[in-house]
PDB file of N, CA and C in Angstrom:
ATOM      1  N   VAL X   1      -2.088-115.822  12.462  1.00 57.00           N
ATOM      2  CA  VAL X   1      -3.023-116.754  13.056  1.00 57.00           C
ATOM      3  C   VAL X   1      -4.415-116.549  12.468  1.00 57.00           C
ATOM      4  N   ASN X   2      -4.812-115.303  12.257  1.00 63.00           N
ATOM      5  CA  ASN X   2      -6.135-115.049  11.683  1.00 63.00           C
ATOM      6  C   ASN X   2      -6.273-115.676  10.304  1.00 63.00           C
ATOM      7  N   GLN X   3      -5.248-115.563   9.461  1.00 70.00           N
ATOM      8  CA  GLN X   3      -5.308-116.151   8.124  1.00 70.00           C
ATOM      9  C   GLN X   3      -5.340-117.674   8.206  1.00 70.00           C
ATOM     10  N   ALA X   4      -4.580-118.251   9.111  1.00 69.00           N
ATOM     11  CA  ALA X   4      -4.594-119.710   9.289  1.00 69.00           C
ATOM     12  C   ALA X   4      -5.967-120.180   9.750  1.00 69.00           C
ATOM     13  N   THR X   5      -6.620-119.385  10.592  1.00 64.00           N
ATOM     14  CA  THR X   5      -7.975-119.719  11.033  1.00 64.00           C
ATOM     15  C   THR X   5      -8.934-119.707   9.858  1.00 64.00           C
ATOM     16  N   LYS X   6      -8.840-118.681   9.009  1.00 67.00           N
ATOM     17  CA  LYS X   6      -9.706-118.617   7.827  1.00 67.00           C
ATOM     18  C   LYS X   6      -9.462-119.793   6.897  1.00 67.00           C
ATOM     19  N   ASN X   7      -8.203-120.200   6.746  1.00 72.00           N
ATOM     20  CA  ASN X   7      -7.886-121.336   5.884  1.00 72.00           C
ATOM     21  C   ASN X   7      -8.406-122.646   6.466  1.00 72.00           C
ATOM     22  N   ALA X   8      -8.366-122.779   7.790  1.00 68.00           N
ATOM     23  CA  ALA X   8      -8.793-124.017   8.439  1.00 68.00           C
ATOM     24  C   ALA X   8     -10.303-124.123   8.569  1.00 68.00           C
ATOM     25  N   LEU X   9     -10.996-122.988   8.543  1.00 66.00           N
ATOM     26  CA  LEU X   9     -12.446-122.985   8.697  1.00 66.00           C
ATOM     27  C   LEU X   9     -13.102-122.439   7.438  1.00 66.00           C
ATOM     28  N   PRO X  10     -13.388-123.298   6.451  1.00 66.00           N
ATOM     29  CA  PRO X  10     -14.034-122.817   5.235  1.00 66.00           C
ATOM     30  C   PRO X  10     -15.397-122.202   5.556  1.00 66.00           C
ATOM     31  N   SER X  11     -15.715-121.080   4.940  1.00 65.00           N
ATOM     32  CA  SER X  11     -16.930-120.347   5.287  1.00 65.00           C
ATOM     33  C   SER X  11     -18.204-121.147   5.041  1.00 65.00           C
ATOM     34  N   ASP X  12     -18.180-122.100   4.105  1.00 66.00           N
ATOM     35  CA  ASP X  12     -19.388-122.882   3.850  1.00 66.00           C
ATOM     36  C   ASP X  12     -19.593-123.999   4.875  1.00 66.00           C
ATOM     37  N   ARG X  13     -18.587-124.261   5.715  1.00 67.00           N
ATOM     38  CA  ARG X  13     -18.696-125.325   6.717  1.00 67.00           C
ATOM     39  C   ARG X  13     -18.365-124.837   8.119  1.00 67.00           C
ATOM     40  N   ILE X  14     -18.368-123.539   8.329  1.00 63.00           N
ATOM     41  CA  ILE X  14     -17.907-123.020   9.619  1.00 63.00           C
ATOM     42  C   ILE X  14     -18.805-123.439  10.778  1.00 63.00           C
ATOM     43  N   LEU X  15     -20.122-123.457  10.564  1.00 62.00           N
ATOM     44  CA  LEU X  15     -21.012-123.800  11.668  1.00 62.00           C
ATOM     45  C   LEU X  15     -20.803-125.233  12.130  1.00 62.00           C
ATOM     46  N   GLU X  16     -20.683-126.160  11.189  1.00 66.00           N
ATOM     47  CA  GLU X  16     -20.453-127.550  11.593  1.00 66.00           C
ATOM     48  C   GLU X  16     -19.058-127.730  12.186  1.00 66.00           C
ATOM     49  N   THR X  17     -18.103-126.941  11.722  1.00 64.00           N
ATOM     50  CA  THR X  17     -16.737-127.060  12.229  1.00 64.00           C
ATOM     51  C   THR X  17     -16.627-126.565  13.663  1.00 64.00           C
ATOM     52  N   ILE X  18     -17.208-125.416  13.967  1.00 61.00           N
ATOM     53  CA  ILE X  18     -17.060-124.876  15.324  1.00 61.00           C
ATOM     54  C   ILE X  18     -17.974-125.569  16.322  1.00 61.00           C
ATOM     55  N   ARG X  19     -18.944-126.340  15.851  1.00 65.00           N
ATOM     56  CA  ARG X  19     -19.749-127.141  16.773  1.00 65.00           C
ATOM     57  C   ARG X  19     -18.988-128.377  17.229  1.00 65.00           C
ATOM     58  N   SER X  20     -17.984-128.760  16.483  1.00 68.00           N
ATOM     59  CA  SER X  20     -17.171-129.917  16.853  1.00 68.00           C
ATOM     60  C   SER X  20     -16.245-129.541  17.999  1.00 68.00           C
ATOM     61  N   GLN X  21     -15.642-130.546  18.580  1.00 71.00           N
ATOM     62  CA  GLN X  21     -14.688-130.292  19.646  1.00 71.00           C
ATOM     63  C   GLN X  21     -13.338-129.917  19.058  1.00 71.00           C
ATOM     64  N   LEU X  22     -12.626-129.090  19.788  1.00 73.00           N
ATOM     65  CA  LEU X  22     -11.266-128.712  19.424  1.00 73.00           C
ATOM     66  C   LEU X  22     -10.334-129.353  20.444  1.00 73.00           C
ATOM     67  N   HIS X  23      -9.393-130.151  19.965  1.00 76.00           N
ATOM     68  CA  HIS X  23      -8.457-130.837  20.848  1.00 76.00           C
ATOM     69  C   HIS X  23      -7.074-130.203  20.704  1.00 76.00           C
ATOM     70  N   VAL X  24      -6.457-129.912  21.828  1.00 76.00           N
ATOM     71  CA  VAL X  24      -5.098-129.381  21.857  1.00 76.00           C
ATOM     72  C   VAL X  24      -4.250-130.394  22.615  1.00 76.00           C
ATOM     73  N   GLU X  25      -3.228-130.891  21.942  1.00 78.00           N
ATOM     74  CA  GLU X  25      -2.379-131.923  22.540  1.00 78.00           C
ATOM     75  C   GLU X  25      -0.951-131.407  22.661  1.00 78.00           C
ATOM     76  N   ILE X  26      -0.387-131.559  23.848  1.00 77.00           N
ATOM     77  CA  ILE X  26       1.021-131.244  24.058  1.00 77.00           C
ATOM     78  C   ILE X  26       1.725-132.577  24.250  1.00 77.00           C
ATOM     79  N   SER X  27       2.633-132.875  23.345  1.00 79.00           N
ATOM     80  CA  SER X  27       3.325-134.160  23.415  1.00 79.00           C
ATOM     81  C   SER X  27       4.825-133.945  23.284  1.00 79.00           C
ATOM     82  N   VAL X  28       5.558-134.966  23.621  1.00 80.00           N
ATOM     83  CA  VAL X  28       7.008-134.925  23.538  1.00 80.00           C
ATOM     84  C   VAL X  28       7.463-136.167  22.777  1.00 80.00           C
ATOM     85  N   GLN X  29       8.496-135.984  21.958  1.00 80.00           N
ATOM     86  CA  GLN X  29       9.051-137.098  21.198  1.00 80.00           C
ATOM     87  C   GLN X  29      10.505-137.292  21.621  1.00 80.00           C
ATOM     88  N   THR X  30      10.838-138.535  21.950  1.00 78.00           N
ATOM     89  CA  THR X  30      12.199-138.837  22.391  1.00 78.00           C
ATOM     90  C   THR X  30      13.112-139.003  21.188  1.00 78.00           C
ATOM     91  N   ASP X  31      14.408-139.101  21.458  1.00 80.00           N
ATOM     92  CA  ASP X  31      15.380-139.339  20.389  1.00 80.00           C
ATOM     93  C   ASP X  31      15.153-140.686  19.711  1.00 80.00           C
ATOM     94  N   ASP X  32      14.551-141.631  20.450  1.00 87.00           N
ATOM     95  CA  ASP X  32      14.259-142.958  19.897  1.00 87.00           C
ATOM     96  C   ASP X  32      13.029-142.958  18.997  1.00 87.00           C
ATOM     97  N   GLY X  33      12.299-141.855  18.966  1.00 86.00           N
ATOM     98  CA  GLY X  33      11.095-141.763  18.152  1.00 86.00           C
ATOM     99  C   GLY X  33       9.820-142.070  18.913  1.00 86.00           C
ATOM    100  N   ASP X  34       9.945-142.406  20.205  1.00 88.00           N
ATOM    101  CA  ASP X  34       8.759-142.646  21.021  1.00 88.00           C
ATOM    102  C   ASP X  34       8.074-141.315  21.308  1.00 88.00           C
ATOM    103  N   GLU X  35       6.750-141.346  21.376  1.00 87.00           N
ATOM    104  CA  GLU X  35       5.985-140.128  21.637  1.00 87.00           C
ATOM    105  C   GLU X  35       5.090-140.348  22.844  1.00 87.00           C
ATOM    106  N   MET X  36       4.995-139.320  23.696  1.00 83.00           N
ATOM    107  CA  MET X  36       4.158-139.403  24.880  1.00 83.00           C
ATOM    108  C   MET X  36       3.338-138.121  24.991  1.00 83.00           C
ATOM    109  N   VAL X  37       2.039-138.273  25.224  1.00 84.00           N
ATOM    110  CA  VAL X  37       1.155-137.126  25.409  1.00 84.00           C
ATOM    111  C   VAL X  37       1.316-136.633  26.840  1.00 84.00           C
ATOM    112  N   LEU X  38       1.642-135.352  26.977  1.00 81.00           N
ATOM    113  CA  LEU X  38       1.814-134.753  28.300  1.00 81.00           C
ATOM    114  C   LEU X  38       0.533-134.093  28.786  1.00 81.00           C
ATOM    115  N   GLU X  39      -0.178-133.457  27.886  1.00 81.00           N
ATOM    116  CA  GLU X  39      -1.445-132.800  28.221  1.00 81.00           C
ATOM    117  C   GLU X  39      -2.377-132.908  27.036  1.00 81.00           C
ATOM    118  N   LEU X  40      -3.678-132.976  27.324  1.00 83.00           N
ATOM    119  CA  LEU X  40      -4.695-132.971  26.275  1.00 83.00           C
ATOM    120  C   LEU X  40      -5.835-132.086  26.744  1.00 83.00           C
ATOM    121  N   TRP X  41      -6.114-131.044  25.980  1.00 80.00           N
ATOM    122  CA  TRP X  41      -7.199-130.123  26.294  1.00 80.00           C
ATOM    123  C   TRP X  41      -8.297-130.320  25.264  1.00 80.00           C
ATOM    124  N   THR X  42      -9.558-130.250  25.708  1.00 82.00           N
ATOM    125  CA  THR X  42     -10.696-130.341  24.805  1.00 82.00           C
ATOM    126  C   THR X  42     -11.576-129.117  25.021  1.00 82.00           C
ATOM    127  N   LEU X  43     -11.835-128.389  23.941  1.00 76.00           N
ATOM    128  CA  LEU X  43     -12.716-127.219  23.973  1.00 76.00           C
ATOM    129  C   LEU X  43     -13.936-127.537  23.125  1.00 76.00           C
ATOM    130  N   GLU X  44     -15.098-127.109  23.607  1.00 76.00           N
ATOM    131  CA  GLU X  44     -16.327-127.415  22.893  1.00 76.00           C
ATOM    132  C   GLU X  44     -17.262-126.212  22.950  1.00 76.00           C
ATOM    133  N   LEU X  45     -17.972-125.969  21.870  1.00 69.00           N
ATOM    134  CA  LEU X  45     -18.923-124.868  21.793  1.00 69.00           C
ATOM    135  C   LEU X  45     -20.205-125.249  22.519  1.00 69.00           C
ATOM    136  N   ASP X  46     -20.709-124.361  23.355  1.00 70.00           N
ATOM    137  CA  ASP X  46     -21.972-124.575  24.058  1.00 70.00           C
ATOM    138  C   ASP X  46     -23.105-124.139  23.131  1.00 70.00           C
ATOM    139  N   ASP X  47     -23.829-125.118  22.567  1.00 66.00           N
ATOM    140  CA  ASP X  47     -24.893-124.816  21.606  1.00 66.00           C
ATOM    141  C   ASP X  47     -26.007-123.951  22.183  1.00 66.00           C
ATOM    142  N   SER X  48     -26.214-124.004  23.493  1.00 72.00           N
ATOM    143  CA  SER X  48     -27.281-123.198  24.082  1.00 72.00           C
ATOM    144  C   SER X  48     -26.953-121.710  24.038  1.00 72.00           C
ATOM    145  N   GLN X  49     -25.676-121.358  23.889  1.00 68.00           N
ATOM    146  CA  GLN X  49     -25.247-119.964  23.823  1.00 68.00           C
ATOM    147  C   GLN X  49     -25.017-119.488  22.393  1.00 68.00           C
ATOM    148  N   PHE X  50     -25.347-120.318  21.412  1.00 64.00           N
ATOM    149  CA  PHE X  50     -25.016-120.055  20.016  1.00 64.00           C
ATOM    150  C   PHE X  50     -26.273-119.669  19.243  1.00 64.00           C
ATOM    151  N   ASP X  51     -26.246-118.530  18.573  1.00 64.00           N
ATOM    152  CA  ASP X  51     -27.370-118.073  17.752  1.00 64.00           C
ATOM    153  C   ASP X  51     -27.053-118.361  16.294  1.00 64.00           C
ATOM    154  N   ILE X  52     -27.697-119.385  15.748  1.00 62.00           N
ATOM    155  CA  ILE X  52     -27.405-119.828  14.383  1.00 62.00           C
ATOM    156  C   ILE X  52     -27.825-118.796  13.333  1.00 62.00           C
ATOM    157  N   SER X  53     -28.708-117.883  13.694  1.00 64.00           N
ATOM    158  CA  SER X  53     -29.193-116.904  12.722  1.00 64.00           C
ATOM    159  C   SER X  53     -28.204-115.760  12.481  1.00 64.00           C
ATOM    160  N   LEU X  54     -27.213-115.608  13.333  1.00 61.00           N
ATOM    161  CA  LEU X  54     -26.258-114.513  13.178  1.00 61.00           C
ATOM    162  C   LEU X  54     -25.341-114.742  11.981  1.00 61.00           C
ATOM    163  N   LYS X  55     -25.080-113.686  11.271  1.00 63.00           N
ATOM    164  CA  LYS X  55     -24.159-113.725  10.132  1.00 63.00           C
ATOM    165  C   LYS X  55     -22.934-112.905  10.502  1.00 63.00           C
ATOM    166  N   ALA X  56     -22.114-113.455  11.342  1.00 63.00           N
ATOM    167  CA  ALA X  56     -20.974-112.702  11.857  1.00 63.00           C
ATOM    168  C   ALA X  56     -19.680-113.477  11.662  1.00 63.00           C
ATOM    169  N   MET X  57     -19.420-113.909  10.436  1.00 62.00           N
ATOM    170  CA  MET X  57     -18.245-114.730  10.170  1.00 62.00           C
ATOM    171  C   MET X  57     -16.940-114.006  10.500  1.00 62.00           C
ATOM    172  N   ASN X  58     -16.855-112.713  10.220  1.00 68.00           N
ATOM    173  CA  ASN X  58     -15.629-111.977  10.541  1.00 68.00           C
ATOM    174  C   ASN X  58     -15.350-111.999  12.037  1.00 68.00           C
ATOM    175  N   THR X  59     -16.408-111.846  12.829  1.00 73.00           N
ATOM    176  CA  THR X  59     -16.252-111.897  14.279  1.00 73.00           C
ATOM    177  C   THR X  59     -15.810-113.282  14.723  1.00 73.00           C
ATOM    178  N   VAL X  60     -16.397-114.314  14.120  1.00 71.00           N
ATOM    179  CA  VAL X  60     -16.018-115.691  14.463  1.00 71.00           C
ATOM    180  C   VAL X  60     -14.551-115.924  14.139  1.00 71.00           C
ATOM    181  N   TYR X  61     -14.118-115.534  12.940  1.00 70.00           N
ATOM    182  CA  TYR X  61     -12.715-115.701  12.556  1.00 70.00           C
ATOM    183  C   TYR X  61     -11.797-114.944  13.509  1.00 70.00           C
ATOM    184  N   PHE X  62     -12.166-113.711  13.826  1.00 77.00           N
ATOM    185  CA  PHE X  62     -11.347-112.890  14.710  1.00 77.00           C
ATOM    186  C   PHE X  62     -11.222-113.536  16.088  1.00 77.00           C
ATOM    187  N   ARG X  63     -12.353-113.997  16.625  1.00 78.00           N
ATOM    188  CA  ARG X  63     -12.334-114.604  17.959  1.00 78.00           C
ATOM    189  C   ARG X  63     -11.627-115.956  17.968  1.00 78.00           C
ATOM    190  N   MET X  64     -11.727-116.705  16.879  1.00 77.00           N
ATOM    191  CA  MET X  64     -10.987-117.967  16.794  1.00 77.00           C
ATOM    192  C   MET X  64      -9.487-117.678  16.757  1.00 77.00           C
ATOM    193  N   GLY X  65      -9.097-116.613  16.074  1.00 81.00           N
ATOM    194  CA  GLY X  65      -7.689-116.211  16.055  1.00 81.00           C
ATOM    195  C   GLY X  65      -7.200-115.859  17.445  1.00 81.00           C
ATOM    196  N   ILE X  66      -8.019-115.122  18.191  1.00 85.00           N
ATOM    197  CA  ILE X  66      -7.670-114.778  19.574  1.00 85.00           C
ATOM    198  C   ILE X  66      -7.574-116.043  20.420  1.00 85.00           C
ATOM    199  N   LEU X  67      -8.512-116.971  20.216  1.00 82.00           N
ATOM    200  CA  LEU X  67      -8.483-118.227  20.959  1.00 82.00           C
ATOM    201  C   LEU X  67      -7.191-118.995  20.693  1.00 82.00           C
ATOM    202  N   LEU X  68      -6.801-119.100  19.429  1.00 82.00           N
ATOM    203  CA  LEU X  68      -5.583-119.837  19.095  1.00 82.00           C
ATOM    204  C   LEU X  68      -4.336-119.164  19.660  1.00 82.00           C
ATOM    205  N   LYS X  69      -4.281-117.831  19.584  1.00 85.00           N
ATOM    206  CA  LYS X  69      -3.140-117.116  20.169  1.00 85.00           C
ATOM    207  C   LYS X  69      -3.090-117.320  21.682  1.00 85.00           C
ATOM    208  N   SER X  70      -4.248-117.296  22.317  1.00 85.00           N
ATOM    209  CA  SER X  70      -4.308-117.508  23.764  1.00 85.00           C
ATOM    210  C   SER X  70      -3.859-118.914  24.124  1.00 85.00           C
ATOM    211  N   LEU X  71      -4.283-119.899  23.335  1.00 81.00           N
ATOM    212  CA  LEU X  71      -3.864-121.279  23.586  1.00 81.00           C
ATOM    213  C   LEU X  71      -2.352-121.431  23.482  1.00 81.00           C
ATOM    214  N   ILE X  72      -1.777-120.807  22.472  1.00 81.00           N
ATOM    215  CA  ILE X  72      -0.321-120.873  22.314  1.00 81.00           C
ATOM    216  C   ILE X  72       0.366-120.268  23.537  1.00 81.00           C
ATOM    217  N   THR X  73      -0.122-119.123  23.980  1.00 84.00           N
ATOM    218  CA  THR X  73       0.469-118.453  25.139  1.00 84.00           C
ATOM    219  C   THR X  73       0.311-119.287  26.402  1.00 84.00           C
ATOM    220  N   ILE X  74      -0.892-119.786  26.637  1.00 81.00           N
ATOM    221  CA  ILE X  74      -1.155-120.544  27.859  1.00 81.00           C
ATOM    222  C   ILE X  74      -0.368-121.847  27.884  1.00 81.00           C
ATOM    223  N   THR X  75      -0.302-122.535  26.747  1.00 79.00           N
ATOM    224  CA  THR X  75       0.418-123.809  26.739  1.00 79.00           C
ATOM    225  C   THR X  75       1.908-123.621  26.994  1.00 79.00           C
ATOM    226  N   ARG X  76       2.429-122.448  26.703  1.00 81.00           N
ATOM    227  CA  ARG X  76       3.859-122.204  26.926  1.00 81.00           C
ATOM    228  C   ARG X  76       4.205-121.977  28.396  1.00 81.00           C
ATOM    229  N   ILE X  77       3.199-121.771  29.245  1.00 83.00           N
ATOM    230  CA  ILE X  77       3.486-121.577  30.669  1.00 83.00           C
ATOM    231  C   ILE X  77       3.162-122.816  31.500  1.00 83.00           C
ATOM    232  N   THR X  78       2.701-123.880  30.866  1.00 79.00           N
ATOM    233  CA  THR X  78       2.374-125.098  31.605  1.00 79.00           C
ATOM    234  C   THR X  78       3.636-125.900  31.910  1.00 79.00           C
ATOM    235  N   PRO X  79       3.600-126.676  32.981  1.00 79.00           N
ATOM    236  CA  PRO X  79       4.754-127.534  33.299  1.00 79.00           C
ATOM    237  C   PRO X  79       5.063-128.530  32.177  1.00 79.00           C
ATOM    238  N   ALA X  80       4.038-129.000  31.481  1.00 75.00           N
ATOM    239  CA  ALA X  80       4.263-129.969  30.404  1.00 75.00           C
ATOM    240  C   ALA X  80       5.104-129.364  29.285  1.00 75.00           C
ATOM    241  N   TYR X  81       4.879-128.108  28.968  1.00 76.00           N
ATOM    242  CA  TYR X  81       5.662-127.462  27.913  1.00 76.00           C
ATOM    243  C   TYR X  81       7.132-127.377  28.321  1.00 76.00           C
ATOM    244  N   HIS X  82       7.369-126.963  29.559  1.00 76.00           N
ATOM    245  CA  HIS X  82       8.755-126.847  30.031  1.00 76.00           C
ATOM    246  C   HIS X  82       9.436-128.213  30.065  1.00 76.00           C
ATOM    247  N   LEU X  83       8.676-129.252  30.425  1.00 74.00           N
ATOM    248  CA  LEU X  83       9.223-130.604  30.415  1.00 74.00           C
ATOM    249  C   LEU X  83       9.559-131.044  28.995  1.00 74.00           C
ATOM    250  N   SER X  84       8.700-130.691  28.044  1.00 70.00           N
ATOM    251  CA  SER X  84       8.927-131.109  26.657  1.00 70.00           C
ATOM    252  C   SER X  84      10.118-130.390  26.027  1.00 70.00           C
ATOM    253  N   ARG X  85      10.502-129.241  26.547  1.00 72.00           N
ATOM    254  CA  ARG X  85      11.622-128.480  25.991  1.00 72.00           C
ATOM    255  C   ARG X  85      12.967-128.999  26.474  1.00 72.00           C
ATOM    256  N   LYS X  86      12.973-129.837  27.498  1.00 69.00           N
ATOM    257  CA  LYS X  86      14.242-130.354  28.051  1.00 69.00           C
ATOM    258  C   LYS X  86      14.766-131.500  27.229  1.00 69.00           C
TER     259      LYS X  86
END
């Protein structure tokens, strides 16, 4: 997950990327090919808590990796995930 985070967040554009919203969608696709969104989560960085002068890219990558792992874990315990597996 950490390597995927580094690949998805190029170091020259990381500040603009993490200021954007992150959307997590849990959807289900039927045998007919129809798709339905079961859950949609939106995460956003609070700019008032962000210090642009910090040069801590390794920490950002590490914490984004933790965030993605946590999202995977949390989404697997939601009712929508269990419904989508049936």
